Amino acid sequence: MTIVVSVCFRLAFWQWQRAQEKQGYLTQIAMRSDNKQWWEAVSEPELLQGATATISGHIDTSQWWLLDNQIVEGQIGYDLIVLFLPQGRTEYHALNLGFVAGDQDRKRLPFIELPTDRISVDVEFKIGEWSGFTLATAPNQSAHHDNVLQYLDHAFFSLDSGYQISPLLMIAKQAVFSGVRPHYQAVVMSPDKHRAYALQWLLIGISAGVIALFAYKHKNQGASHNE
């Protein structure tokens, strides 16, 4: 029983630490998010990790890609990836607009009609490795479509588009047009949820300790009566 109590307390402490880390991360994101000054930090991209901004510009409507194997609310589909040129800038950004539902027939792609006018979009920045975990050896390994991707890769977009592409990946935080649902979350579990788990493990540990104490007293009382 001592081991059980010790494990519960350790888990409670770990969840509390995770809550503090998440809270610190969210605070840093809030401090970094500056709608007017985001472009000044491009020379130091680490300052923009997780930051958000509202940016105006144009989507290159001549080409787009679909990131495969996405599931949102039990529906299978893709993430729509476009090239976005912020107003007043010369460097394009890969922009994840969000989820589009797929067809049961994998050979048929969703109908995509991109806006040609200037748009304003709330985005979150992601730096570093774009791909995440993947077993694919190349981004475009689809058997049916060249623009269906298994993972995102900065070098691929530069070569495939012929444009200068920023190392900052943009992820839309709100829908730009109908049929596309942003779903990316930088912090999946909130600090409050971690604190709730910490309290839960703490109460389990205390309960286990109380049960062990009563069992120990009951055992000793039984032994004294037998004597």
XYZ file of C-alpha atoms in Angstrom:
227
model
C 0.000 0.000 0.000
C 2.917 2.335 0.683
C 4.006 1.918 -2.935
C 0.509 2.795 -4.166
C 0.398 5.975 -2.070
C 3.886 6.967 -3.201
C 2.995 6.463 -6.882
C -0.199 8.510 -6.529
C 1.656 11.398 -4.894
C 4.346 11.299 -7.564
C 1.720 11.398 -10.307
C -0.027 14.307 -8.584
C 3.254 16.222 -8.392
C 4.044 15.447 -12.049
C 0.630 16.684 -13.212
C 1.084 19.852 -11.169
C 4.481 20.442 -12.808
C 2.929 19.929 -16.242
C 0.253 22.505 -15.390
C 2.958 25.032 -14.451
C 4.874 24.317 -17.669
C 1.755 24.693 -19.821
C 0.813 27.920 -18.067
C 4.291 29.299 -18.673
C 4.120 28.303 -22.338
C 0.743 29.990 -22.808
C 2.035 33.128 -21.115
C 5.036 33.221 -23.452
C 2.757 32.826 -26.472
C 0.602 35.733 -25.290
C 3.675 37.918 -24.815
C 5.057 37.041 -28.260
C 1.808 37.656 -30.114
C 1.956 41.114 -31.676
C -0.138 41.743 -34.766
C 1.956 44.683 -35.936
C 5.475 43.499 -35.234
C 5.502 39.793 -36.180
C 7.572 40.392 -39.327
C 10.341 42.093 -37.330
C 11.102 38.771 -35.610
C 11.573 36.797 -38.823
C 15.359 37.081 -38.405
C 14.894 35.385 -34.990
C 12.134 32.868 -35.775
C 12.369 31.148 -32.383
C 10.663 34.234 -30.948
C 7.591 33.464 -33.042
C 7.106 29.827 -32.017
C 3.468 29.582 -30.972
C 2.821 33.303 -31.432
C -0.344 34.487 -33.171
C -1.066 37.420 -35.466
C -3.703 38.721 -37.856
C -2.122 39.058 -41.294
C -3.473 40.427 -44.569
C -2.336 39.188 -47.953
C -3.129 37.047 -50.974
C -3.302 33.301 -51.552
C -1.577 31.935 -54.637
C -4.572 30.321 -56.328
C -2.512 28.537 -58.975
C -1.493 25.670 -56.702
C -2.551 23.977 -53.470
C -1.910 20.741 -51.619
C -3.809 18.343 -49.371
C -2.142 16.861 -46.291
C -3.434 13.302 -46.097
C -4.741 11.177 -43.211
C -6.460 13.858 -41.138
C -9.368 13.001 -38.837
C -11.597 15.673 -37.300
C -14.663 14.753 -35.233
C -14.575 11.222 -36.638
C -14.498 12.413 -40.251
C -11.609 11.461 -42.544
C -10.123 14.037 -44.868
C -7.211 16.373 -45.488
C -5.646 19.626 -44.352
C -5.648 22.250 -47.107
C -2.198 23.799 -47.633
C -1.706 26.952 -49.714
C 0.995 29.532 -50.345
C 0.246 32.890 -48.733
C 1.983 36.191 -49.504
C 1.566 38.732 -46.674
C 0.947 42.297 -47.767
C 4.190 44.221 -48.265
C 6.351 41.071 -48.166
C 8.203 39.219 -50.938
C 8.489 35.828 -49.223
C 5.661 33.313 -49.421
C 4.511 31.276 -46.425
C 3.035 27.796 -46.411
C -0.360 28.232 -44.745
C -2.446 25.399 -43.305
C -6.024 26.596 -43.775
C -7.588 23.649 -41.962
C -9.569 20.467 -42.494
C -11.575 19.571 -45.593
C -13.633 16.385 -45.707
C -12.549 13.650 -48.088
C -14.558 11.452 -50.430
C -15.021 7.713 -49.897
C -13.371 7.246 -53.270
C -9.711 8.130 -52.668
C -9.270 8.922 -56.362
C -11.626 11.908 -56.082
C -10.329 15.023 -54.344
C -12.465 17.683 -52.660
C -13.481 20.661 -54.802
C -11.331 23.633 -53.802
C -12.072 27.217 -54.852
C -9.572 29.612 -53.292
C -10.360 33.303 -52.723
C -8.667 35.644 -55.185
C -9.171 38.851 -53.185
C -6.985 40.008 -50.336
C -7.854 38.273 -47.085
C -7.064 38.735 -43.410
C -6.391 35.583 -41.452
C -5.584 34.862 -37.807
C -2.550 32.577 -37.831
C -0.272 30.782 -35.417
C 3.403 30.333 -36.269
C 5.264 27.038 -36.147
C 9.012 26.769 -36.573
C 11.458 23.885 -36.778
C 10.514 20.511 -38.234
C 7.218 20.664 -40.102
C 6.714 16.967 -40.747
C 6.381 15.424 -37.299
C 6.498 11.633 -37.107
C 6.162 9.907 -40.472
C 7.168 6.667 -42.179
C 6.955 8.205 -45.648
C 10.235 8.791 -47.508
C 8.926 11.683 -49.636
C 6.053 14.160 -49.169
C 4.200 13.347 -52.408
C 3.857 9.572 -52.432
C 0.175 9.417 -53.356
C -0.702 6.765 -55.915
C -3.312 9.009 -57.578
C -2.458 12.704 -57.042
C 0.770 14.731 -57.049
C -0.660 17.366 -54.719
C -1.687 14.936 -51.950
C 1.070 14.964 -49.329
C 2.039 12.538 -46.583
C 3.847 15.230 -44.592
C 4.897 18.868 -44.860
C 8.433 19.785 -45.845
C 9.893 23.251 -46.355
C 12.330 22.187 -49.094
C 9.537 20.434 -51.013
C 7.391 23.580 -51.205
C 10.362 25.653 -52.367
C 11.181 23.202 -55.170
C 7.588 22.424 -56.163
C 6.439 26.051 -56.299
C 9.612 27.773 -57.482
C 9.041 30.479 -54.865
C 11.122 31.606 -51.929
C 9.314 30.022 -48.986
C 9.662 31.218 -45.404
C 10.752 28.667 -42.772
C 7.798 29.899 -40.687
C 4.788 27.663 -41.179
C 1.490 29.490 -40.688
C -1.577 27.702 -39.293
C -4.992 29.352 -39.616
C -6.897 29.851 -36.375
C -10.237 30.735 -37.986
C -11.996 29.677 -41.177
C -11.076 31.749 -44.224
C -13.945 30.367 -46.332
C -16.712 27.791 -45.942
C -15.914 24.103 -46.049
C -12.560 24.458 -44.300
C -12.262 23.937 -40.521
C -9.101 24.940 -38.626
C -8.422 22.404 -35.888
C -4.771 22.769 -34.824
C -4.129 23.198 -31.085
C -0.650 24.057 -29.830
C -1.608 23.043 -26.280
C -3.924 20.045 -26.344
C -4.425 19.717 -22.583
C -5.005 22.938 -20.664
C -3.242 23.823 -17.370
C -6.588 23.552 -15.562
C -7.036 19.975 -16.750
C -3.543 19.078 -15.530
C -4.395 20.639 -12.144
C -7.610 18.608 -12.022
C -5.635 15.411 -12.666
C -3.121 16.436 -10.000
C -5.951 16.868 -7.468
C -7.451 13.553 -8.523
C -4.204 11.652 -7.959
C -3.644 13.467 -4.672
C -7.091 12.465 -3.381
C -6.560 8.862 -4.511
C -3.236 8.813 -2.673
C -4.755 10.255 0.489
C -7.650 7.779 0.301
C -5.230 4.871 -0.136
C -3.217 6.124 2.834
C -6.329 6.412 5.061
C -7.474 2.909 4.062
C -4.018 1.531 4.824
C -4.000 3.284 8.221
C -7.404 1.895 9.223
C -6.399 -1.574 8.029
C -3.214 -1.391 10.089
C -5.124 -0.273 13.217
C -7.750 -2.976 12.721
C -5.058 -5.609 12.385
C -3.309 -4.450 15.567
C -6.592 -4.371 17.503
C -7.362 -7.914 16.371
C -3.929 -9.077 17.452
C -4.286 -7.483 20.913
C -7.686 -9.168 21.451
C -6.247 -12.555 20.550
C -3.602 -12.119 23.204
